[in-house]
Every structure is written in structure tokens, then in C-alpha cells.
mmCIF file of C-alpha atoms (C1' of nucleotides) in Angstrom:
data_model
loop_
_atom_site.group_PDB
_atom_site.id
_atom_site.type_symbol
_atom_site.label_atom_id
_atom_site.label_comp_id
_atom_site.label_asym_id
_atom_site.label_seq_id
_atom_site.Cartn_x
_atom_site.Cartn_y
_atom_site.Cartn_z
ATOM 1 C CA MET A 295 129.635 130.197 92.403
ATOM 2 C CA THR A 296 129.809 133.824 91.652
ATOM 3 C CA ASP A 297 126.772 136.537 92.032
ATOM 4 C CA ARG A 298 126.952 137.424 88.835
ATOM 5 C CA GLU A 299 126.543 133.824 87.610
ATOM 6 C CA ARG A 300 123.668 132.615 90.153
ATOM 7 C CA ARG A 301 121.414 135.674 88.340
ATOM 8 C CA ALA A 302 122.919 134.551 84.962
ATOM 9 C CA LEU A 303 121.208 131.266 85.543
ATOM 10 C CA LEU A 304 117.663 132.821 87.481
ATOM 11 C CA ALA A 305 117.313 135.121 84.180
ATOM 12 C CA TRP A 306 118.035 131.952 82.239
ATOM 13 C CA TYR A 307 114.904 130.283 84.296
ATOM 14 C CA ARG A 308 113.232 133.338 83.912
ATOM 15 C CA LYS A 309 112.941 133.229 80.138
ATOM 16 C CA HIS A 310 113.026 128.952 79.537
ATOM 17 C CA ARG A 311 111.224 127.142 81.751
ATOM 18 C CA ARG A 312 109.258 124.805 80.767
ATOM 19 C CA ASP A 313 105.440 125.696 81.128
ATOM 20 C CA LEU A 314 104.570 122.865 83.555
ATOM 21 C CA PRO A 315 100.688 122.635 85.324
ATOM 22 C CA TRP A 316 102.096 122.854 88.523
ATOM 23 C CA ARG A 317 104.084 126.238 87.959
ATOM 24 C CA ARG A 318 100.333 127.729 87.085
ATOM 25 C CA THR A 319 99.537 127.470 90.625
ATOM 26 C CA ARG A 320 100.903 128.192 94.178
ATOM 27 C CA ASP A 321 98.597 125.970 96.102
ATOM 28 C CA PRO A 322 100.978 123.946 98.508
ATOM 29 C CA TYR A 323 98.911 120.844 97.828
ATOM 30 C CA ALA A 324 99.488 121.141 94.676
ATOM 31 C CA VAL A 325 103.379 121.384 94.446
ATOM 32 C CA LEU A 326 103.087 118.699 97.136
ATOM 33 C CA LEU A 327 101.324 116.627 94.955
ATOM 34 C CA ALA A 328 103.523 117.074 91.417
ATOM 35 C CA GLU A 329 106.522 116.457 93.793
ATOM 36 C CA VAL A 330 105.479 113.202 95.271
ATOM 37 C CA LEU A 331 104.923 112.079 91.570
ATOM 38 C CA LEU A 332 107.556 113.542 90.208
ATOM 39 C CA GLN A 333 109.831 110.917 92.708
ATOM 40 C CA GLN A 334 112.323 108.846 90.445
ATOM 41 C CA THR A 335 109.325 109.640 87.424
ATOM 42 C CA GLN A 336 110.416 111.600 84.291
ATOM 43 C CA VAL A 337 108.067 114.941 84.141
ATOM 44 C CA GLU A 338 106.169 113.793 80.941
ATOM 45 C CA ARG A 339 105.615 110.758 82.748
ATOM 46 C CA ALA A 340 104.431 112.410 85.670
ATOM 47 C CA ILE A 341 101.729 115.317 83.843
ATOM 48 C CA PRO A 342 98.643 113.499 82.970
ATOM 49 C CA PHE A 343 99.138 111.605 86.972
ATOM 50 C CA TYR A 344 99.223 115.140 88.113
ATOM 51 C CA ARG A 345 96.012 116.247 86.346
ATOM 52 C CA ARG A 346 94.128 113.124 86.989
ATOM 53 C CA ILE A 347 94.572 112.989 90.765
ATOM 54 C CA LEU A 348 93.911 116.569 91.285
ATOM 55 C CA ALA A 349 90.625 116.621 89.135
ATOM 56 C CA ARG A 350 89.784 113.604 91.525
ATOM 57 C CA PHE A 351 90.574 115.142 94.492
ATOM 58 C CA PRO A 352 91.383 118.772 94.302
ATOM 59 C CA THR A 353 91.938 119.262 97.842
ATOM 60 C CA LEU A 354 94.168 117.430 100.572
ATOM 61 C CA ALA A 355 91.074 117.403 102.041
ATOM 62 C CA ALA A 356 89.151 115.669 99.812
ATOM 63 C CA LEU A 357 91.678 113.062 99.130
ATOM 64 C CA GLY A 358 92.005 112.234 103.304
ATOM 65 C CA GLU A 359 88.209 111.571 103.247
ATOM 66 C CA ALA A 360 88.464 109.060 99.634
ATOM 67 C CA PRO A 361 89.372 105.318 100.604
ATOM 68 C CA LEU A 362 93.098 104.174 99.940
ATOM 69 C CA GLU A 363 91.862 102.473 96.884
ATOM 70 C CA ALA A 364 90.518 105.559 95.271
ATOM 71 C CA LEU A 365 93.964 106.774 94.810
ATOM 72 C CA LEU A 366 95.671 103.820 93.633
ATOM 73 C CA GLU A 367 93.184 103.438 90.841
ATOM 74 C CA LEU A 368 94.205 106.750 89.767
ATOM 75 C CA TRP A 369 98.192 106.032 90.752
ATOM 76 C CA GLN A 370 97.626 102.637 88.378
ATOM 77 C CA GLY A 371 101.008 102.672 86.453
ATOM 78 C CA ALA A 372 102.608 105.277 88.123
ATOM 79 C CA GLY A 373 104.853 103.221 89.977
ATOM 80 C CA TYR A 374 106.412 103.357 93.494
ATOM 81 C CA TYR A 375 103.089 102.605 94.818
ATOM 82 C CA ARG A 376 104.646 103.200 98.429
ATOM 83 C CA ARG A 377 104.196 107.471 97.673
ATOM 84 C CA ALA A 378 100.426 107.077 97.405
ATOM 85 C CA HIS A 379 100.251 105.259 100.333
ATOM 86 C CA GLN A 380 102.245 107.299 102.330
ATOM 87 C CA LEU A 381 100.268 110.206 100.194
ATOM 88 C CA HIS A 382 97.225 109.388 101.590
ATOM 89 C CA ALA A 383 98.307 108.751 105.107
ATOM 90 C CA LEU A 384 99.570 112.398 105.396
ATOM 91 C CA ALA A 385 96.404 113.772 104.282
ATOM 92 C CA ARG A 386 94.772 111.819 106.828
ATOM 93 C CA ALA A 387 97.606 113.179 109.386
ATOM 94 C CA THR A 388 97.783 116.618 108.689
ATOM 95 C CA GLY A 389 93.849 117.202 108.278
ATOM 96 C CA GLY A 390 94.218 118.090 104.919
ATOM 97 C CA VAL A 391 96.075 121.010 106.097
ATOM 98 C CA LEU A 392 99.531 121.519 105.303
ATOM 99 C CA PRO A 393 102.183 122.379 107.987
ATOM 100 C CA LYS A 394 104.002 125.272 106.018
ATOM 101 C CA THR A 395 107.821 125.148 107.445
ATOM 102 C CA TYR A 396 110.806 122.165 106.308
ATOM 103 C CA ALA A 397 111.154 120.940 109.398
ATOM 104 C CA GLU A 398 107.514 120.266 109.828
ATOM 105 C CA LEU A 399 107.499 118.891 106.264
ATOM 106 C CA ARG A 400 109.928 116.486 106.481
ATOM 107 C CA GLN A 401 108.243 114.821 109.488
ATOM 108 C CA LEU A 402 105.458 113.891 107.599
ATOM 109 C CA PRO A 403 105.256 110.183 105.648
ATOM 110 C CA GLY A 404 107.034 110.518 102.332
ATOM 111 C CA LEU A 405 108.701 113.770 102.541
ATOM 112 C CA GLY A 406 112.478 113.395 102.106
ATOM 113 C CA PRO A 407 114.750 116.490 101.977
ATOM 114 C CA TYR A 408 114.349 116.595 98.535
ATOM 115 C CA THR A 409 110.528 116.979 98.189
ATOM 116 C CA ALA A 410 110.387 118.758 101.946
ATOM 117 C CA GLY A 411 112.426 121.262 100.568
ATOM 118 C CA ALA A 412 111.138 121.907 97.013
ATOM 119 C CA VAL A 413 107.801 122.353 98.888
ATOM 120 C CA ALA A 414 108.835 124.779 101.829
ATOM 121 C CA SER A 415 110.698 126.738 99.204
ATOM 122 C CA ILE A 416 107.980 127.002 95.942
ATOM 123 C CA ALA A 417 104.633 126.746 98.133
ATOM 124 C CA PHE A 418 105.733 128.843 100.957
ATOM 125 C CA GLY A 419 109.133 130.566 100.145
ATOM 126 C CA GLU A 420 111.321 129.133 103.032
ATOM 127 C CA ALA A 421 114.937 129.843 101.619
ATOM 128 C CA VAL A 422 116.021 125.942 101.554
ATOM 129 C CA PRO A 423 117.805 124.095 99.192
ATOM 130 C CA ALA A 424 116.226 121.174 97.286
ATOM 131 C CA VAL A 425 118.872 118.802 95.756
ATOM 132 C CA ASP A 426 116.988 116.277 93.418
ATOM 133 C CA GLY A 427 119.025 114.014 90.771
ATOM 134 C CA ASN A 428 119.393 117.238 88.132
ATOM 135 C CA ALA A 429 120.644 119.808 90.392
ATOM 136 C CA ARG A 430 123.178 117.217 92.344
ATOM 137 C CA ARG A 431 124.183 116.524 88.250
ATOM 138 C CA VAL A 432 124.675 120.547 88.016
ATOM 139 C CA LEU A 433 126.173 120.989 91.231
ATOM 140 C CA ALA A 434 129.117 117.648 90.475
ATOM 141 C CA ARG A 435 129.626 119.640 87.688
ATOM 142 C CA TYR A 436 130.547 122.906 87.852
ATOM 143 C CA TYR A 437 132.301 121.852 91.607
ATOM 144 C CA GLY A 438 134.100 119.339 89.588
ATOM 145 C CA LEU A 439 132.830 116.195 92.064
ATOM 146 C CA ALA A 440 133.062 113.007 90.831
ATOM 147 C CA ALA A 441 131.342 111.264 93.682
ATOM 148 C CA PRO A 442 129.625 114.032 95.913
ATOM 149 C CA GLY A 443 128.223 113.288 99.166
ATOM 150 C CA GLU A 444 124.144 113.920 99.977
ATOM 151 C CA ALA A 445 125.777 115.691 102.871
ATOM 152 C CA GLU A 446 128.252 118.190 100.783
ATOM 153 C CA LEU A 447 125.390 118.721 98.035
ATOM 154 C CA ARG A 448 123.265 119.966 100.935
ATOM 155 C CA ARG A 449 126.308 122.526 102.429
ATOM 156 C CA LEU A 450 127.147 123.829 98.983
ATOM 157 C CA ALA A 451 123.222 124.114 97.722
ATOM 158 C CA GLU A 452 122.017 125.804 101.222
ATOM 159 C CA ALA A 453 124.671 128.504 100.521
ATOM 160 C CA LEU A 454 123.507 129.057 97.132
ATOM 161 C CA VAL A 455 119.810 129.575 97.870
ATOM 162 C CA ASP A 456 117.935 132.707 96.535
ATOM 163 C CA ALA A 457 116.503 133.831 99.992
ATOM 164 C CA ALA A 458 114.286 136.792 97.963
ATOM 165 C CA ALA A 459 113.378 133.509 95.249
ATOM 166 C CA PRO A 460 114.298 130.244 96.849
ATOM 167 C CA GLY A 461 111.617 128.653 94.807
ATOM 168 C CA GLU A 462 112.582 129.481 91.332
ATOM 169 C CA TRP A 463 116.525 129.163 92.454
ATOM 170 C CA ASN A 464 115.956 125.754 93.200
ATOM 171 C CA GLN A 465 113.740 125.129 90.029
ATOM 172 C CA ALA A 466 116.172 126.749 88.110
ATOM 173 C CA LEU A 467 119.186 124.942 89.062
ATOM 174 C CA ILE A 468 117.132 121.144 88.254
ATOM 175 C CA GLU A 469 115.924 123.103 85.266
ATOM 176 C CA LEU A 470 119.188 123.789 83.848
ATOM 177 C CA GLY A 471 120.322 120.013 84.852
ATOM 178 C CA ALA A 472 116.904 118.859 83.032
ATOM 179 C CA THR A 473 117.150 120.408 79.797
ATOM 180 C CA ARG A 474 120.539 121.678 79.650
ATOM 181 C CA CYS A 475 122.788 120.222 81.580
ATOM 182 C CA THR A 476 122.267 116.492 80.986
ATOM 183 C CA PRO A 477 123.563 113.514 81.729
ATOM 184 C CA LYS A 478 125.088 112.226 78.420
ATOM 185 C CA LYS A 479 125.561 115.340 76.195
ATOM 186 C CA PRO A 480 125.583 118.319 78.229
ATOM 187 C CA ALA A 481 124.698 121.449 75.937
ATOM 188 C CA CYS A 482 127.601 124.188 77.473
ATOM 189 C CA ALA A 483 127.718 126.289 74.961
ATOM 190 C CA GLY A 484 125.331 129.421 75.824
ATOM 191 C CA CYS A 485 125.243 127.829 79.232
ATOM 192 C CA PRO A 486 124.738 130.912 81.597
ATOM 193 C CA LEU A 487 126.865 129.282 84.388
ATOM 194 C CA GLY A 488 129.592 128.848 81.413
ATOM 195 C CA GLU A 489 132.781 130.723 83.283
ATOM 196 C CA GLY A 490 133.813 128.934 86.589
ATOM 197 C CA CYS A 491 131.977 125.093 85.626
ATOM 198 C CA ARG A 492 134.991 122.792 86.014
ATOM 199 C CA GLY A 493 132.834 119.686 84.746
ATOM 200 C CA LYS A 494 133.094 121.564 80.885
ATOM 201 C CA ARG A 495 135.854 119.997 79.747
ATOM 202 C CA ASP A 496 134.596 116.870 80.731
ATOM 203 C CA PRO A 497 131.220 116.503 82.166
ATOM 204 C CA ASN A 498 131.191 112.984 82.019
ATOM 205 C CA ARG A 499 133.026 112.791 84.656
ATOM 206 C CA PHE A 500 130.709 114.561 86.634
ATOM 207 C CA PRO A 501 129.704 112.769 88.451
ATOM 208 C CA LEU A 502 130.441 109.274 88.137
ATOM 209 C CA PRO A 503 127.455 107.018 87.344
ATOM 210 C CA ARG A 504 126.179 104.618 90.074
ATOM 211 C CA ARG A 505 126.629 101.117 89.311
ATOM 212 C CA THR A 506 123.317 99.031 89.989
ATOM 213 C CA ARG A 507 123.059 95.270 89.518
ATOM 214 C CA LYS A 508 120.034 93.311 88.457
ATOM 215 C CA LYS A 509 119.005 90.606 89.681
ATOM 216 C CA ARG A 510 116.878 87.561 87.163
ATOM 217 C CA LEU A 511 113.730 86.702 89.952
ATOM 218 C CA ASP A 512 111.522 82.986 88.135
ATOM 219 C CA LEU A 513 108.093 83.048 89.253
ATOM 220 C CA PHE A 514 105.001 81.672 88.231
ATOM 221 C CA ALA A 515 101.592 83.161 87.563
ATOM 222 C CA LEU A 516 98.200 81.389 88.249
ATOM 223 C CA VAL A 517 95.368 82.984 85.752
ATOM 224 C CA LEU A 518 92.368 81.517 87.377
ATOM 225 C CA VAL A 519 89.332 81.927 85.779
ATOM 226 C CA GLY A 520 86.335 82.051 87.277
ATOM 227 C CA ARG A 521 82.349 82.770 86.261
ATOM 228 C CA GLU A 522 82.307 86.031 86.747
ATOM 229 C CA GLY A 523 86.281 86.840 86.295
ATOM 230 C CA VAL A 524 89.529 86.434 87.567
ATOM 231 C CA VAL A 525 90.750 85.141 90.541
ATOM 232 C CA LEU A 526 92.558 88.661 92.573
ATOM 233 C CA VAL A 527 94.158 88.948 95.221
ATOM 234 C CA ARG A 528 95.179 91.718 96.871
ATOM 235 C CA ARG A 529 99.035 92.278 97.011
ATOM 236 C CA GLU A 530 100.367 93.096 100.817
ATOM 237 C CA GLY A 531 104.140 93.983 101.522
ATOM 238 C CA LYS A 532 106.388 95.682 99.411
ATOM 239 C CA ARG A 533 106.160 95.178 96.427
ATOM 240 C CA PHE A 534 102.763 96.283 94.436
ATOM 241 C CA SER A 535 102.110 96.856 97.733
ATOM 242 C CA GLY A 536 97.772 97.824 97.835
ATOM 243 C CA LEU A 537 97.121 96.812 94.530
ATOM 244 C CA TYR A 538 95.203 93.419 93.384
ATOM 245 C CA GLY A 539 96.803 90.457 91.064
ATOM 246 C CA VAL A 540 96.226 87.034 89.746
ATOM 247 C CA PRO A 541 97.921 84.782 92.293
ATOM 248 C CA MET A 542 102.236 84.357 91.933
ATOM 249 C CA GLY A 543 105.135 82.832 93.483
ATOM 250 C CA GLU A 544 108.410 81.229 93.297
ATOM 251 C CA ASP A 545 106.896 77.434 93.263
ATOM 252 C CA LEU A 546 104.246 76.397 90.843
ATOM 253 C CA GLY A 547 103.217 73.263 92.675
ATOM 254 C CA VAL A 548 102.669 75.442 95.972
ATOM 255 C CA LEU A 549 100.370 77.802 93.893
ATOM 256 C CA LEU A 550 98.322 75.414 92.117
ATOM 257 C CA ARG A 551 97.633 73.341 96.099
ATOM 258 C CA GLU A 552 96.471 76.222 97.461
ATOM 259 C CA TYR A 553 93.395 76.343 94.872
ATOM 260 C CA GLY A 554 92.986 72.658 95.247
ATOM 261 C CA LEU A 555 94.316 71.876 91.139
ATOM 262 C CA SER A 556 96.337 69.050 89.926
ATOM 263 C CA GLY A 557 97.505 71.028 86.759
ATOM 264 C CA ALA A 558 96.562 74.325 84.794
ATOM 265 C CA ALA A 559 97.983 75.333 81.110
ATOM 266 C CA PHE A 560 100.850 77.213 80.189
ATOM 267 C CA ALA A 561 99.978 80.250 78.391
ATOM 268 C CA GLY A 562 103.500 81.975 77.842
ATOM 269 C CA GLU A 563 106.105 84.335 79.274
ATOM 270 C CA VAL A 564 105.823 87.730 80.647
ATOM 271 C CA ARG A 565 108.956 89.773 80.973
ATOM 272 C CA HIS A 566 108.560 92.434 83.528
ATOM 273 C CA GLY A 567 111.849 94.847 84.511
ATOM 274 C CA LEU A 568 112.634 96.750 87.324
ATOM 275 C CA THR A 569 115.224 99.036 88.337
ATOM 276 C CA HIS A 570 116.541 96.231 90.345
ATOM 277 C CA LEU A 571 114.901 93.236 88.998
ATOM 278 C CA ASP A 572 114.363 91.601 85.763
ATOM 279 C CA MET A 573 111.215 89.435 86.238
ATOM 280 C CA ARG A 574 110.160 86.783 84.127
ATOM 281 C CA VAL A 575 106.752 85.324 84.718
ATOM 282 C CA ARG A 576 105.665 81.929 83.833
ATOM 283 C CA VAL A 577 101.725 82.700 83.106
ATOM 284 C CA TYR A 578 99.623 79.067 83.854
ATOM 285 C CA TRP A 579 96.099 78.975 83.476
ATOM 286 C CA ALA A 580 92.766 77.338 84.404
ATOM 287 C CA ARG A 581 89.330 76.898 85.169
ATOM 288 C CA VAL A 582 87.616 77.548 88.783
ATOM 289 C CA GLY A 583 84.500 77.686 90.527
ATOM 290 C CA ALA A 584 85.136 80.634 92.257
ATOM 291 C CA ASP A 585 83.347 83.510 90.306
ATOM 292 C CA GLY A 586 86.455 85.867 90.088
ATOM 293 C CA LEU A 587 86.291 90.023 89.833
ATOM 294 C CA ASP A 588 86.034 92.192 86.938
ATOM 295 C CA ALA A 589 90.184 92.990 86.550
ATOM 296 C CA SER A 590 88.491 96.374 85.065
ATOM 297 C CA SER A 591 87.205 97.678 88.451
ATOM 298 C CA LYS A 592 90.383 97.088 90.294
ATOM 299 C CA PRO A 593 94.141 98.891 90.811
ATOM 300 C CA LEU A 594 96.189 96.142 89.238
ATOM 301 C CA SER A 595 99.722 96.586 88.523
ATOM 302 C CA VAL A 596 101.675 96.707 85.129
ATOM 303 C CA LEU A 597 103.050 93.652 85.854
ATOM 304 C CA ASP A 598 99.843 92.404 86.109
ATOM 305 C CA ARG A 599 98.181 93.836 83.011
ATOM 306 C CA LYS A 600 100.784 92.020 80.827
ATOM 307 C CA ILE A 601 99.870 88.932 82.559
ATOM 308 C CA LEU A 602 95.739 89.131 81.543
ATOM 309 C CA LYS A 603 97.173 89.906 78.508
ATOM 310 C CA LYS A 604 99.398 86.840 78.006
ATOM 311 C CA PHE A 605 96.745 84.850 79.140
ATOM 312 C CA GLU A 606 93.664 85.941 76.336
ATOM 313 C CA GLU A 607 96.390 85.476 74.014
ATOM 314 C CA ALA A 608 96.590 82.087 74.381
ATOM 315 C CA PHE A 609 92.683 81.686 75.988
ATOM 316 C CA GLY A 610 91.785 83.219 72.403
ATOM 317 C CA GLU A 611 94.137 81.138 70.546
ATOM 318 C CA THR A 612 92.377 77.560 71.870
ATOM 319 C CA GLY A 613 89.128 78.883 70.170
ATOM 320 C CA ALA A 614 87.435 78.299 72.667
ATOM 321 C CA LEU A 615 84.175 80.002 74.624
ATOM 322 C CA GLU A 616 84.108 84.533 73.786
ATOM 323 C CA ALA A 617 82.830 84.305 77.259
ATOM 324 C CA ASP A 618 83.135 87.791 79.349
ATOM 325 C CA LEU A 619 86.057 86.898 81.531
ATOM 326 C CA GLY A 620 86.111 90.006 82.802
ATOM 327 C CA VAL A 621 89.416 90.917 81.595
ATOM 328 C CA ALA A 622 88.863 92.868 78.586
ATOM 329 C CA SER A 623 90.026 96.021 79.624
ATOM 330 C CA ALA A 624 92.588 94.476 81.384
ATOM 331 C CA SER A 625 94.680 95.443 77.851
ATOM 332 C CA LYS A 626 93.920 96.612 74.797
ATOM 333 C CA HIS A 627 91.556 94.443 72.514
ATOM 334 C CA ALA A 628 94.306 94.289 69.034
ATOM 335 C CA ASP A 629 91.869 93.955 66.159
ATOM 336 C CA PRO A 630 91.403 90.790 64.932
ATOM 337 C CA ASP A 631 93.086 90.994 61.869
ATOM 338 C CA ALA A 632 96.345 91.196 63.414
ATOM 339 C CA LYS A 633 96.983 87.818 65.359
ATOM 340 C CA GLN A 634 98.196 86.883 61.495
ATOM 341 C CA PRO A 635 100.822 88.204 59.612
ATOM 342 C "C1'" DA B 58 126.721 102.939 102.850
ATOM 343 C "C1'" DA B 59 123.317 99.633 100.940
ATOM 344 C "C1'" DA B 60 118.995 97.781 99.577
ATOM 345 C "C1'" DG B 61 114.581 97.636 97.531
ATOM 346 C "C1'" DC B 62 111.416 100.032 95.221
ATOM 347 C "C1'" DG B 63 107.588 100.789 89.098
ATOM 348 C "C1'" DG B 64 108.022 101.559 84.842
ATOM 349 C "C1'" DG B 65 109.266 104.141 80.631
ATOM 350 C "C1'" DG B 66 112.551 106.301 77.973
ATOM 351 C "C1'" DG B 67 117.255 107.418 75.417
ATOM 352 C "C1'" DT B 68 121.219 105.823 73.968
ATOM 353 C "C1'" DA C 275 122.422 96.476 78.029
ATOM 354 C "C1'" DC C 276 122.828 100.294 80.597
ATOM 355 C "C1'" DC C 277 121.808 104.297 82.430
ATOM 356 C "C1'" DC C 278 118.855 107.933 84.197
ATOM 357 C "C1'" DC C 279 114.178 109.992 86.103
ATOM 358 C "C1'" DA C 280 112.834 116.475 90.053
ATOM 359 C "C1'" DG C 281 113.565 109.703 96.052
ATOM 360 C "C1'" DC C 282 112.221 107.924 99.911
ATOM 361 C "C1'" DT C 283 112.730 104.111 103.607
ATOM 362 C "C1'" DT C 284 114.533 101.039 106.106
ATOM 363 C "C1'" DT C 285 119.181 97.803 107.430
#
DNA sequence: AAAGCGGGGGT
DNA sequence: ACCCCAGCTTT
């Protein structure tokens, strides 16, 4: 890439950059929060989470002093909940003060090559690259690389970083990928990198799509209706870790025995697609003697919200009592007429 | 190098 | 249905 092209891209960025909330601050904590939220999450989706979390926890120290569950409460629906665990651990490990170099940032939980580079360059002005999916695509196209490796991209990006404005440069590369050099139908006309781009004639070849295979997972969920709400368990392990949800498993018999039940009523089926998984959950419900919990007071995954909504629909159709089961806020209450098409 | 991890949007 | 998203961690 020529100096002239680099200057053109930087100038283009300064003129056309989107006005995003985290671009109005130089607070390293705010930059970090934004970058973590943006991991595999689209800008438009990250914005409301960014605002709410920053409003509730204005400083990293404040975040570290709060219980993890308070952060998870705000992280509900954002996905990749490990990010919340790691950010919370980071807040505690650093004592609320972020280190200022890429090498140190890279050691913190949840900060990989991209995020550490983004924070180091944007918040601290260190001349290190930050190659995300956008920058990867821009570089792959410009240099005509069908399947670039991480190391190769990093070498290229290191050589390009603008020493005087590393944060703006990294964001310029990203912004171009996000708004013009898009995966499909890139707007090559008027691209600041027009001349030397080798992918211009056939952008779809650079880079080649990454293959993903999806597995199907069949599960059973048990909505146990107690006196004051439904039985919720805290999910441990890898999936939805730290969030609450209804008992769920691959074997309905095992699930029923766990709660001493001989049977349960079928409420319906819920589908939940993840990147690597197609979940199909058959929802059953039963009354139990336990108290249960108010589902609106706990962080739940979107899957569990869907399950509770499905239960409500089935429960409503039985014409049973309208006692407050504590799941009311688990889904939007449709207006009564909505049921009759 | 590959798999696993959420959820939603675009085509 | 498939691909992608301002990726990271573990195997």
C-alpha cells in the first residue's frame, strides 16, 4: 500500500466516520468496554448494551466492586456471556486501573490480539495493529489473499500502522470494511484505496468464506410452576454460564425423576439457533410444591425467555387461573386479541 | 488448526 | 439456508 493510499484512507476516515458513542470519549475503560462488546457483535446491537453498562458502572473500579450477577443482568441478550465473566475478572484483577501497553493488556482475561491492539492504539496511542474481521477482509482484498493466516495479516497490518495516529488508522481500516468494503457487493467506486487493490475485479474471492457446520441438539425443558414463580437453576459450565434458566436436559425421564415427577404436560417446541448449533427444545410443564422464583429478577438467556413464553402460551390456553407466576415479564404480553387471527 | 461460544441481521 | 458480525479460549 502506498503512502498516498494510506493518507487517502486516513483522510477518508476523518471525514466519513460514523458518530459512535465510544468515539466520543478517550476513557480507556469506555474504549475497553466497547471493544469487548463488539467482539462478534454488530455495532448497532452493541450500542444499547454499551450505554446501559456504562451508565450503571461508570468506572472499571465500580464494575469490580459490583457482584458478577449485576453485570450479567445487563449483559442478558448480548450473548457470549464469557465476555462478562472475563470483564468482571479483569476489573478485579487490575484493581480498576488498566495497564497502558499492548503487552500488558494482552495478558488480561478476554483480551486477545485484536482487543488488546484496539485499546492500546485507540486509548493509549501505541502503534500496534488491530485486525478484526473488517480489517481482515480489507487487507485480504487489497493484497489478493484468498485464505490469509493470522500471522500474515498481522505482519501486513504492523507495517501499515500510522505511527502518529495508530488509533485512527486502525479504525479507518475497520470502518472501510464495515461501511464500504463489505462482504457482499462492496462499493469499490470511490474507494480511497482504489488504485492498488488486487481484489477489486473479483471481491468475492478475497477472502474465501469460512466453512461452518451446524449440529442439531434436541433437548427437553421443564417449567416447574411453584407458589411464587418457576423453578430456576443457575447454569454452570460453558453454555449460558452464570445465567439462570429452567431445568433442561437431553433425557426427559431423567429430568422428571430429578424433581420426583411422574409426568408433565407438553407445552410446545422452541427453536434457538446459535452459530454452531441448532437447538430444538421441547417444553414441558408441571406444578410443584417448591416456591419457585420470579424470572424477571434473574438474568436469563434469550433461549430461556423463549421457553417461558412458550409455556405461557400453553398455560393460557388451558384456561387455568391467572395467578401471577412471576414469568409475566419474561416475555412481552401480547394483547388478548392477538390470539385470535 | 479447529471447535465451542449467543444472538440477530442481511440476502 | 447460509454468511457475517470491530474474537477469545481451549484442545
